[in-house]
Coordinates of C-alpha atoms and ligand atoms in Angstrom, one line a residue:
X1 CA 10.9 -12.5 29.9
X2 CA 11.4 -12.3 26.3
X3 CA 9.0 -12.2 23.6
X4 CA 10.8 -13.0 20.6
X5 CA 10.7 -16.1 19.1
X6 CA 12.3 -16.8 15.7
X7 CA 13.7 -13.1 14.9
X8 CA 16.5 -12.4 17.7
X9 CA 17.7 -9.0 16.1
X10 CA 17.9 -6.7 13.0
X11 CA 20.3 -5.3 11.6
X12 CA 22.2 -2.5 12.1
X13 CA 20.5 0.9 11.4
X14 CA 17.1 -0.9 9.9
X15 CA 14.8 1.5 9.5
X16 CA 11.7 -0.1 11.4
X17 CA 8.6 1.8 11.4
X18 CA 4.9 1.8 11.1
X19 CA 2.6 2.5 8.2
X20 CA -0.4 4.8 7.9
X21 CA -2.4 6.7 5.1
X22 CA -4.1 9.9 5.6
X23 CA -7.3 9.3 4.8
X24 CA -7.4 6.1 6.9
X25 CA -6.3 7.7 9.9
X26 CA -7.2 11.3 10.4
X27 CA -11.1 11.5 10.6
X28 CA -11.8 15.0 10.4
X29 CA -12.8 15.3 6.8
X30 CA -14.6 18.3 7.0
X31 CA -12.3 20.7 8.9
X32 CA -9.9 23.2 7.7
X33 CA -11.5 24.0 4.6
X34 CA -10.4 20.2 3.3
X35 CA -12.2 19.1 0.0
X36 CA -14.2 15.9 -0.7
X37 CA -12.1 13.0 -2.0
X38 CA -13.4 10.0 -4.1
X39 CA -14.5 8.4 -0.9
X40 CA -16.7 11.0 1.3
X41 CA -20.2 10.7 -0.9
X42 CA -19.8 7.3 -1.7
X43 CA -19.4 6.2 1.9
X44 CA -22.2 8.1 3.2
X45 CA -24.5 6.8 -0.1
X46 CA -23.0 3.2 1.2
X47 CA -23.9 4.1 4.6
X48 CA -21.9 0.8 6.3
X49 CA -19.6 3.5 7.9
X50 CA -18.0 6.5 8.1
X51 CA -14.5 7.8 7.6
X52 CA -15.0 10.1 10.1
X53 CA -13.3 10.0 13.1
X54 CA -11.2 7.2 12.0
X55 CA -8.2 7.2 14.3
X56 CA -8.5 11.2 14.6
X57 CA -4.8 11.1 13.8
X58 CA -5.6 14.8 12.9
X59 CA -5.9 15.7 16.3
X60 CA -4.5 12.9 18.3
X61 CA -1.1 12.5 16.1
X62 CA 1.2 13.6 18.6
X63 CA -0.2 10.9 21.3
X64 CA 0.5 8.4 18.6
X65 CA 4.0 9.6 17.6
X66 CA 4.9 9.5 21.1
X67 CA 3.5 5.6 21.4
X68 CA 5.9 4.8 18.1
X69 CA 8.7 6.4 19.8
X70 CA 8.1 4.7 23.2
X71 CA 7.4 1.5 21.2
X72 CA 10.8 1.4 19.3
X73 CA 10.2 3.1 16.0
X74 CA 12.1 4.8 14.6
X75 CA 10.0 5.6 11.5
X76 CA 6.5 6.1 9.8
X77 CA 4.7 5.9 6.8
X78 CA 2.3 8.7 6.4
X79 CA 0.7 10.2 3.4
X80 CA -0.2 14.0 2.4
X81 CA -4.2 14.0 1.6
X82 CA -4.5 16.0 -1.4
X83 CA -7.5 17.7 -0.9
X84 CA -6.4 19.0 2.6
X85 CA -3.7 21.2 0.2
X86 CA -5.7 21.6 -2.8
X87 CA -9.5 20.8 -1.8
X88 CA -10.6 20.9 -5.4
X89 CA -7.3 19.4 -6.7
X90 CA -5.5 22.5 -7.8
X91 CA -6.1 26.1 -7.4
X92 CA -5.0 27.8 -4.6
X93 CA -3.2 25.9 -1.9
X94 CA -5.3 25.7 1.7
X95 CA -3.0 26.8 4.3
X96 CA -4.1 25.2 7.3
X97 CA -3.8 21.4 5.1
X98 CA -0.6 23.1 4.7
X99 CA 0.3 24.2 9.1
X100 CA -1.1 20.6 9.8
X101 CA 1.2 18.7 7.6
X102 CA 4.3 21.3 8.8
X103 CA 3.2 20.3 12.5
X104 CA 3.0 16.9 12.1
X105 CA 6.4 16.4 10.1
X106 CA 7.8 18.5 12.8
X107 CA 6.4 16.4 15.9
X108 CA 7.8 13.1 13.7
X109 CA 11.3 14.9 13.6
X110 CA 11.3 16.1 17.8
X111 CA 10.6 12.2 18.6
X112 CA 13.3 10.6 16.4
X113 CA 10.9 9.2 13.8
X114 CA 11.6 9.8 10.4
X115 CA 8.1 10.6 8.1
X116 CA 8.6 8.8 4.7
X117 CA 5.8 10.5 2.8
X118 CA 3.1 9.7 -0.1
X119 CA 1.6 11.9 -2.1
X120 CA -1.0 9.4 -3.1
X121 CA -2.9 7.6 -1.6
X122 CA -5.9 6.1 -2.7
X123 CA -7.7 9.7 -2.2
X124 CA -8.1 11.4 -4.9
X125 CA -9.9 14.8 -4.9
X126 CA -13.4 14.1 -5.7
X127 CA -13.6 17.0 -8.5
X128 CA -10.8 15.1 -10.3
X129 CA -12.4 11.6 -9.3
X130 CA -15.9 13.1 -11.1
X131 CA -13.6 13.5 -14.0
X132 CA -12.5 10.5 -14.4
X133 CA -9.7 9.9 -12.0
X134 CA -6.6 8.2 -13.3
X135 CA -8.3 7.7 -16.3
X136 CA -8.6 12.0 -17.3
X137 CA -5.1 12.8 -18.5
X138 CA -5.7 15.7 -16.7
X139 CA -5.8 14.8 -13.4
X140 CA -2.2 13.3 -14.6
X141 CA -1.0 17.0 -15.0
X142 CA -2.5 17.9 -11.8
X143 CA -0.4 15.4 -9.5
X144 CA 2.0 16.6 -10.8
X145 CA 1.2 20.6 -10.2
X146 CA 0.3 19.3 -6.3
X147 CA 4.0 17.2 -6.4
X148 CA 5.3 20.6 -7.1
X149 CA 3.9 22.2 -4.7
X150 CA 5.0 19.8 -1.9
X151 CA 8.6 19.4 -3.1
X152 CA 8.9 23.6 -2.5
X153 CA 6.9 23.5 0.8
X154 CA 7.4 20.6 2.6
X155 CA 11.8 20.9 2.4
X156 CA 12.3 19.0 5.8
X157 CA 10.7 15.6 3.7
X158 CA 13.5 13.4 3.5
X159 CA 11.7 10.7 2.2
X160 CA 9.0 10.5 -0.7
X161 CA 6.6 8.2 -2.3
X162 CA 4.6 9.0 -5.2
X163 CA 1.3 6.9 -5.4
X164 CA 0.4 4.1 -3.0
X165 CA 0.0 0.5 -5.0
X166 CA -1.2 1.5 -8.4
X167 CA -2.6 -1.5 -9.0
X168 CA -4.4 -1.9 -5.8
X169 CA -6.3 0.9 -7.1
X170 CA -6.9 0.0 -10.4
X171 CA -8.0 -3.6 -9.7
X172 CA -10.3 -2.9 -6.8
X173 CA -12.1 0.5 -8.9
X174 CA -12.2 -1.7 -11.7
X175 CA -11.6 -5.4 -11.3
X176 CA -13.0 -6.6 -8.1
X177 CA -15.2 -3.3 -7.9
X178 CA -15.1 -2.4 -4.3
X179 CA -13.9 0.5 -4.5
X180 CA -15.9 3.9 -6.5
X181 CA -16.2 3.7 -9.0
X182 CA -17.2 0.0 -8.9
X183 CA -16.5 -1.5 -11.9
X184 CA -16.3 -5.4 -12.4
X185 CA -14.1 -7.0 -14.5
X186 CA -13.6 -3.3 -16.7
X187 CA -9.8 -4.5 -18.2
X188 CA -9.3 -1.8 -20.3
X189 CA -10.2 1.2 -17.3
X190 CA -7.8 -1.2 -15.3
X191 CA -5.0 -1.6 -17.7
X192 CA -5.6 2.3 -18.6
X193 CA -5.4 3.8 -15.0
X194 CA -2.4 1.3 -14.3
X195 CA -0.4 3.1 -17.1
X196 CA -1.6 6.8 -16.2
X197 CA -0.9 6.0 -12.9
X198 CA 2.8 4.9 -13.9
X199 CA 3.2 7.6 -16.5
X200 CA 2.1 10.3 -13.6
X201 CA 4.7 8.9 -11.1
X202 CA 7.4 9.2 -14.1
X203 CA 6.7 12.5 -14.5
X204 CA 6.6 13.4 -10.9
X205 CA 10.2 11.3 -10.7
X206 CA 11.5 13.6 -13.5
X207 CA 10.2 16.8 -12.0
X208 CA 11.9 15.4 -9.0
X209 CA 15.4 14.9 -10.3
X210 CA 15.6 17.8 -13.0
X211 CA 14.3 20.4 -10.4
X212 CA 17.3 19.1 -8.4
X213 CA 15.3 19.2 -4.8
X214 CA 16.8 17.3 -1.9
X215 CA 16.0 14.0 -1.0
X216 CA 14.8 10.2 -1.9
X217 CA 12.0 9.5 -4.4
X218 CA 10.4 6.4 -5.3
X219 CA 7.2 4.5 -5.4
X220 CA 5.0 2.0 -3.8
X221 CA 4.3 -1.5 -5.2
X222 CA 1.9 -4.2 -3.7
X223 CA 3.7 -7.5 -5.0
X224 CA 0.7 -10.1 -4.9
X225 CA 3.1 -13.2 -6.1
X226 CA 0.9 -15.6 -8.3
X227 CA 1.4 -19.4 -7.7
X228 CA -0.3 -22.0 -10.1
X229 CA -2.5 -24.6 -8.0
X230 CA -2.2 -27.8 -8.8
X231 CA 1.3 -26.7 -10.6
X232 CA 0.7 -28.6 -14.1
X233 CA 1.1 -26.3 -17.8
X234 CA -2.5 -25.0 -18.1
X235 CA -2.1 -23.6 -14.4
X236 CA 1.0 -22.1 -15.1
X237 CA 0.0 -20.2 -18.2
X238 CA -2.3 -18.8 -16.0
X239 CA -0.6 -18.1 -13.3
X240 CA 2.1 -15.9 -15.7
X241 CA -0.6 -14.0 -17.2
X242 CA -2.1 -13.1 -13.8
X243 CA 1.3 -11.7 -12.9
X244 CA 1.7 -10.0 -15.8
X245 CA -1.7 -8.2 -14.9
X246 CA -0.8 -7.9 -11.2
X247 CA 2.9 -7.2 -11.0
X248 CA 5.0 -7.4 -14.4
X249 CA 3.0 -4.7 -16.4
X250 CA 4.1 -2.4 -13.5
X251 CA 7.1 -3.9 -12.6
X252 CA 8.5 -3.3 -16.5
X253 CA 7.3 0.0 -16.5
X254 CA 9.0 1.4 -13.3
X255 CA 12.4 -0.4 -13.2
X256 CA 12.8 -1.5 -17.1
X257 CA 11.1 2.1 -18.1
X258 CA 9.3 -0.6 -21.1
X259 CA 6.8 -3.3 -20.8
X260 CA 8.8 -6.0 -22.5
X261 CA 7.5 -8.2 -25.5
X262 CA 7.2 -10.8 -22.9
X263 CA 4.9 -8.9 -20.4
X264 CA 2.9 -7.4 -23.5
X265 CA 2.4 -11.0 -24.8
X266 CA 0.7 -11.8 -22.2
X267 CA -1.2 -8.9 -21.5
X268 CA -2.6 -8.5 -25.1
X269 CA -3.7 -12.5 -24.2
X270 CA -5.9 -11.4 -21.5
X271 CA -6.9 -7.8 -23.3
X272 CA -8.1 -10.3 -26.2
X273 CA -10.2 -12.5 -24.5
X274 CA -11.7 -9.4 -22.3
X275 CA -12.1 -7.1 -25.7
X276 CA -10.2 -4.7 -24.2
X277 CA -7.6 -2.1 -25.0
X278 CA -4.3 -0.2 -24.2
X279 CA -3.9 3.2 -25.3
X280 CA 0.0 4.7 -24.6
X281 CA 0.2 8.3 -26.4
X282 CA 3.1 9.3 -27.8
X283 CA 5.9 10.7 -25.7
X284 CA 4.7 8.4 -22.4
X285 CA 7.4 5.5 -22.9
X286 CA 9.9 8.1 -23.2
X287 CA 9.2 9.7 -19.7
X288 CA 8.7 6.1 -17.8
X289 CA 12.1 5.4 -19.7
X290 CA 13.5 8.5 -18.1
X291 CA 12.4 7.7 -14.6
X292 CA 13.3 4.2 -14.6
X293 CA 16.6 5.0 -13.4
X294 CA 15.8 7.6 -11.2
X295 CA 13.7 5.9 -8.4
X296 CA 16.4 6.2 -5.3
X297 CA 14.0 3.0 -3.6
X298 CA 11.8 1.0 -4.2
X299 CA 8.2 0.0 -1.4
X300 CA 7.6 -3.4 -1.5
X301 CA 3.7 -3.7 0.1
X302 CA 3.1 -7.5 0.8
X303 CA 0.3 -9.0 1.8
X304 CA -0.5 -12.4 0.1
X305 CA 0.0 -14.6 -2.9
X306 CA -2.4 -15.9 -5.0
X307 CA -2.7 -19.5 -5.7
X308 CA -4.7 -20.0 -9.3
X309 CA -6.2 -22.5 -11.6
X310 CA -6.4 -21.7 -15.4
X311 CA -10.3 -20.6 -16.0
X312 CA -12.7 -20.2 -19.3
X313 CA -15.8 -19.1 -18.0
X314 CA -17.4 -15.9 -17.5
X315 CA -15.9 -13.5 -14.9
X316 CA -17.6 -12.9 -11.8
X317 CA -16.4 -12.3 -8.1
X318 CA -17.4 -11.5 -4.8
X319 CA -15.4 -9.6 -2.2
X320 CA -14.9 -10.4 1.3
X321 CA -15.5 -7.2 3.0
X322 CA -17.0 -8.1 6.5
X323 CA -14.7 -11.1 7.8
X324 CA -16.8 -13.7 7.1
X325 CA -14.5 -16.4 6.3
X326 CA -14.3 -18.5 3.0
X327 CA -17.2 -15.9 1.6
X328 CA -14.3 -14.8 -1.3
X329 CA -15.2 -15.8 -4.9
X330 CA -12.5 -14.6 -7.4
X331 CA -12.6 -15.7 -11.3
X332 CA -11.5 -13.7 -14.1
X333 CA -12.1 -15.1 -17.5
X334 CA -9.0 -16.0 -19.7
X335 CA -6.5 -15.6 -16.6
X336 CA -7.8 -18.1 -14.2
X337 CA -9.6 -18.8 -10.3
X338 CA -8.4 -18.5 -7.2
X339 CA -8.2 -21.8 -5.7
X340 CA -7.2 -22.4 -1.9
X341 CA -3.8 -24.4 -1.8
X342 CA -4.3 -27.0 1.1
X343 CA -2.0 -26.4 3.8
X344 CA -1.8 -22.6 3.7
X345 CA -3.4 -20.9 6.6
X346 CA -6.0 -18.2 5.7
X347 CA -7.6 -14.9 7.6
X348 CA -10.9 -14.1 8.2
X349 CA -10.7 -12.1 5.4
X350 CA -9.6 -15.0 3.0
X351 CA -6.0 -13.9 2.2
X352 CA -3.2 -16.3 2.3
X353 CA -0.5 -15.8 5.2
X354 CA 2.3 -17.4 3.3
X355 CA 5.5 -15.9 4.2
X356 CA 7.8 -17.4 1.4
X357 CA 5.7 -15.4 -0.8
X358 CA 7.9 -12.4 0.7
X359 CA 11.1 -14.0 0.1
X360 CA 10.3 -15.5 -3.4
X361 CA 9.2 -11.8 -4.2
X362 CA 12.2 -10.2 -2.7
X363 CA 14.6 -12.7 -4.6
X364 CA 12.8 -12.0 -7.5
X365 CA 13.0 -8.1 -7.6
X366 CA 16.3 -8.2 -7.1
X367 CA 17.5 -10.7 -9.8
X368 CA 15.3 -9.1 -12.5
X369 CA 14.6 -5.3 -11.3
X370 CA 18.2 -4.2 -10.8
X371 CA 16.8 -0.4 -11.0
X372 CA 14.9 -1.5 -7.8
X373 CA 18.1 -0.1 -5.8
X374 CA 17.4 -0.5 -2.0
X375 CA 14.0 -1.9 -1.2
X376 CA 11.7 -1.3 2.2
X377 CA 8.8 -3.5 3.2
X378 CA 6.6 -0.4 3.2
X379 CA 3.1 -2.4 4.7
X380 CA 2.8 -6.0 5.3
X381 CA 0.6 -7.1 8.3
X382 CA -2.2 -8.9 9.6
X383 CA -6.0 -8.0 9.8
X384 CA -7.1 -9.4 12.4
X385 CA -10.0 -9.3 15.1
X386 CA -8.2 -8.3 18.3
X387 CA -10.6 -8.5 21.1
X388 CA -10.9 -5.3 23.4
X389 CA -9.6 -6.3 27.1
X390 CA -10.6 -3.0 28.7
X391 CA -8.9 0.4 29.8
X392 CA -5.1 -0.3 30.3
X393 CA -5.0 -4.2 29.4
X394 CA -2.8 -5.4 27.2
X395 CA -4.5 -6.9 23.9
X396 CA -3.5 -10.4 23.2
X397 CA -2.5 -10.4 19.7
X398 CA 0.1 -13.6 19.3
X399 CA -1.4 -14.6 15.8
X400 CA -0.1 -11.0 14.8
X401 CA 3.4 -11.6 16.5
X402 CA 3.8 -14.9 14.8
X403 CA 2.9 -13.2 11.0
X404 CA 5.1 -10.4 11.7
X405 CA 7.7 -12.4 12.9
X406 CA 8.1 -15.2 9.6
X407 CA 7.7 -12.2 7.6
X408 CA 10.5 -10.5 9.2
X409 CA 12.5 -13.6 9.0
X410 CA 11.9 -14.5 5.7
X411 CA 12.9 -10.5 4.9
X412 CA 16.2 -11.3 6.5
X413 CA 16.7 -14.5 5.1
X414 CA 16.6 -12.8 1.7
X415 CA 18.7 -9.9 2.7
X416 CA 21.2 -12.3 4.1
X417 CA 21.5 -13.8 0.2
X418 CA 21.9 -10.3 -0.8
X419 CA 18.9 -8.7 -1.4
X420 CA 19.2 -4.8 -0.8
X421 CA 16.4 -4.4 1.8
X422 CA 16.6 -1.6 4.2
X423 CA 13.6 -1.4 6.2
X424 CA 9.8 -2.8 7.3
X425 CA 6.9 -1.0 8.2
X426 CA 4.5 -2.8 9.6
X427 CA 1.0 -2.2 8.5
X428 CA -0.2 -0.6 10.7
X429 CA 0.8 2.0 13.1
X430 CA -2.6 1.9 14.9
X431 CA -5.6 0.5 14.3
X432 CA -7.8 2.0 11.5
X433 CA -10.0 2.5 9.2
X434 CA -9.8 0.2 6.2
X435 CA -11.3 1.0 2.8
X436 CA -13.9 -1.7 2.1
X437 CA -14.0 -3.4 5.2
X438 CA -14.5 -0.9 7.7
X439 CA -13.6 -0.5 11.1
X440 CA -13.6 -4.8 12.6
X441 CA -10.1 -5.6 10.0
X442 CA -7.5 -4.4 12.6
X443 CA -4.0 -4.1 12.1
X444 CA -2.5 -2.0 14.4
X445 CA 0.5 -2.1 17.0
X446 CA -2.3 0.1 19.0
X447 CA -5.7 -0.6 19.6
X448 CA -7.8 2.1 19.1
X449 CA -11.1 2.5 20.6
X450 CA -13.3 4.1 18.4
X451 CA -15.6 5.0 20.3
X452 CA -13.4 6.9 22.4
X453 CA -10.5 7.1 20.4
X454 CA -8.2 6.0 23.6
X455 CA -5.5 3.8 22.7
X456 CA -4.6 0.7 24.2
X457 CA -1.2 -1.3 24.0
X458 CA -1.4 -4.6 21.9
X459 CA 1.2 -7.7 22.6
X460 CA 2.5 -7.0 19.7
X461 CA 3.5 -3.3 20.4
X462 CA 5.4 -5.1 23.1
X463 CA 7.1 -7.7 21.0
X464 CA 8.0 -4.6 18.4
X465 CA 10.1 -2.4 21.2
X466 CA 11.8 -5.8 22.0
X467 CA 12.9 -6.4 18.5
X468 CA 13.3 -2.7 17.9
X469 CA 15.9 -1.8 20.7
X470 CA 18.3 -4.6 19.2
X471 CA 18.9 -2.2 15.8
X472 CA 22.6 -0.6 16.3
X473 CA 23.0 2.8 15.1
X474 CA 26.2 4.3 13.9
X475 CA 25.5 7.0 12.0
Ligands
LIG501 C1 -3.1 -1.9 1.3 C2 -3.3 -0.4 1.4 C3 -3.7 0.0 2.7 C4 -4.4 -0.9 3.6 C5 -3.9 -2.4 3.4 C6 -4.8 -3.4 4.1 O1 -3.5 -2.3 0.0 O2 -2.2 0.3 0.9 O3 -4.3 1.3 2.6 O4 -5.8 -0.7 3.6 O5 -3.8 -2.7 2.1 O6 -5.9 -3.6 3.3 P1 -7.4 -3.8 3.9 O7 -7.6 -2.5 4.6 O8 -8.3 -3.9 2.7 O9 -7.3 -5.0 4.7

């Protein structure tokens, strides 16, 4: 009996893999000399829950790279943790972060999956995060020192991203505040750590490409598509200036290597109203020019759109970080609310699942981000609840199928119009450990007790090796 239901096949060699971050999966922050990131104090002052053991991907990896192969993968999404290489951020390198890394790239490469790599990802060293994070030029120069590093050790990558949704980052340290160091509404730290960010991956692009080492280089967008709700003028102004914050600023920078007069129009709107500020020293346009050609791919992350009403008052929010449904607030003065659009199914978590988001985005980067080249879904999934069945039983997870599924279809649909898009990764491999949220918002293919860290097989898994065994290779 089959389990596919709109999606019948992909195309021919499609990469189709699973995504992961370190700190998210491996537990076992406290072995093997590994540092502190941003997250270890904060978590345990927090005390709702630990990273530790997470998924212990550090120990249990090759049980799980097994699963992906015998589930049809053929790729995954992992990231290098920083601090297992450099615990303090730089210095001397940490050889057994170092072995680990080796070992796991090597058990990817024995089972036919193919690691596509970040450097960054959401975790930075905590004596860099004390200094300011994204926002210390500094820690700028030291990505780039760790890059470096990784480019001369780690030769068997094929596959590299530089930093994990900037703007994920920026928005929830500094915006939204739930993440350290918890900021609300703080537009120019946002803004600020959105261009450090970029300007570190340009540099880490041109390092790349003038040091001549082998391989593909790019970075990781989260495209959050802004819709206005009800669509009238006011609403839309609002809408544009909310994409300009979200996903032009960025956008610009990495493919155009400029934010255009257009993006910056808008942008200096909602600096205005915030009494906030930009500050680009000089030399950093010239380097995110440089790079803007140089990206070999482009990660596409998408989750959700957002569907906004134009909004004067004061900014205030409140995040959604235990499943409670309909508990999200989200109002940010001189941009606009975010207003539920009737019709469009939510999560427990309040995000939209709106699948022509995807295609809309995809049609998008292609007609105006040229520089984009090839383009791979690098996470898109649902978080869900999945309900524990017992040892050996299948988890019934169809709500995950049927996202997966229109998200995969609308993917083709645009590819089938001509948009370059080579792979998906679902998010995620397993289930894991989620930033803010904690252990109940799962997304994996595998369950994952925690408790006892054995791994069941969801539905989807199933419905994933269906799908995945109809990808032709010739090459
Ligand atoms: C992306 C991140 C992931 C992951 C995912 C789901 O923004 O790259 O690390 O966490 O979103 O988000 P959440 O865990 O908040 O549901």
């Amino acid at each position: 009996m089959t389990l596919l239901k709109r999606v019948k096949s992909l195309p021919e060699n499609f990469v189709w893999g699973g995504a992961t971050a370190a700190y998210q999966v491996e537990g076992a922050t406290k072995v093997d000399g590994k540092g502190k990131t941003m997250w270890d104090d904060y978590l345990k002052k927090q005390g709702r829950f630990s990273p530790d053991p997470a998924s212990d991907f550090y120990h249990l990896y090759p049980e799980d790279i097994e699963l992906a192969k015998l589930y049809g993968l053929n790729a995954i999404r992992v990231s290098i943790s920083w601090s297992r290489i450099f615990p303090t951020g730089s210095g001397k390198p940490n050889q057994a972060g170092v072995e680990y890394y080796h070992k796991l790239f090597a058990d990817c490469f024995a089972n036919g999956i193919e690691p596509y790599v970040s450097l960054h990802h959401f975790d930075t060293p905590k004596t860099l995060f004390d200094k300011g994070d994204w926002l210390n030029r500094d820690t700028i120069d030291k990505f780039v020192n760790y890059a470096k590093f990784c480019f001369e050790e780690f030769t068997e990558v094929n596959n590299w991203f530089t930093i994990n949704e900037l703007i994920s980052l920026a928005f929830s340290q500094y915006i939204q505040g739930n993440f350290p160091p918890n900021h609300h509404f703080d537009v120019t730290s946002a803004i600020q750590a959105e261009h450090n960010e970029l300007l570190a991956h340009a540099k880490v692009v041109n390092l790349f490409k003038d040091g001549g080492y082998s391989g593909r280089i790019g970075l990781i967008h989260v495209i959050s598509p802004v819709y206005p709700y009800p669509d009238n003028e006011k609403n839309r102004h609002a809408a544009e200036i909310e994409d300009a914050f979200m996903n032009k600023f960025l956008l610009d920078g990495t493919f155009k290597g400029e934010y255009t007069p257009e993006t910056m129009k808008l942008i200096n709107e909602l600096l205005e109203v915030n009494d906030a500020s930009l500050k680009i020293e000089p030399g950093d346009m010239e380097e995110i020019k440089k790079a803007s050609t140089r990206n070999d791919y482009f990660g596409l992350n998408y989750y959700q759109p957002s569907f906004v009403e134009a909004y004067e008052g004061e900014s205030t929010n409140t995040f959604n970080g235990t499943g409670e449904k309909g508990t999200t607030e989200f109002k940010f003065k001189g941009v606009g609310k975010h207003v539920k659009k009737p019709g469009v199914a939510q999560t427990d978590w309040d995000w939209n699942i709106y699948p022509e988001g995807l295609y809309d985005t995809l049609k998008r980067i292609s007609r105006e981000y040229p520089n984009a080249k090839t383009i791979y879904i690098t996470e898109n999934g649902l978080g869900y609840k999945d309900k524990y069945e017992g040892i050996g039983k299948i988890i019934d997870d169809d709500k995950r199928i049927d996202f997966i599924d229109q998200h995969v279809e609308a993917l083709l649909k645009a590819r089938d119009e001509g948009v370059n898009v080579q792979g998906y990764f679902v998010w995620s491999l397993e289930d894991q450990f989620s930033w803010a949220n904690g252990y109940n918002k799962r997304y994996g293919l595998f369950y994952v007790n925690f408790e006892t860290q054995a791994r069941e097989i969801k539905k989807s898994a199933l419905w994933f090796k269906e799908l995945g065994e109809t990808i032709k290779k010739n090459n």
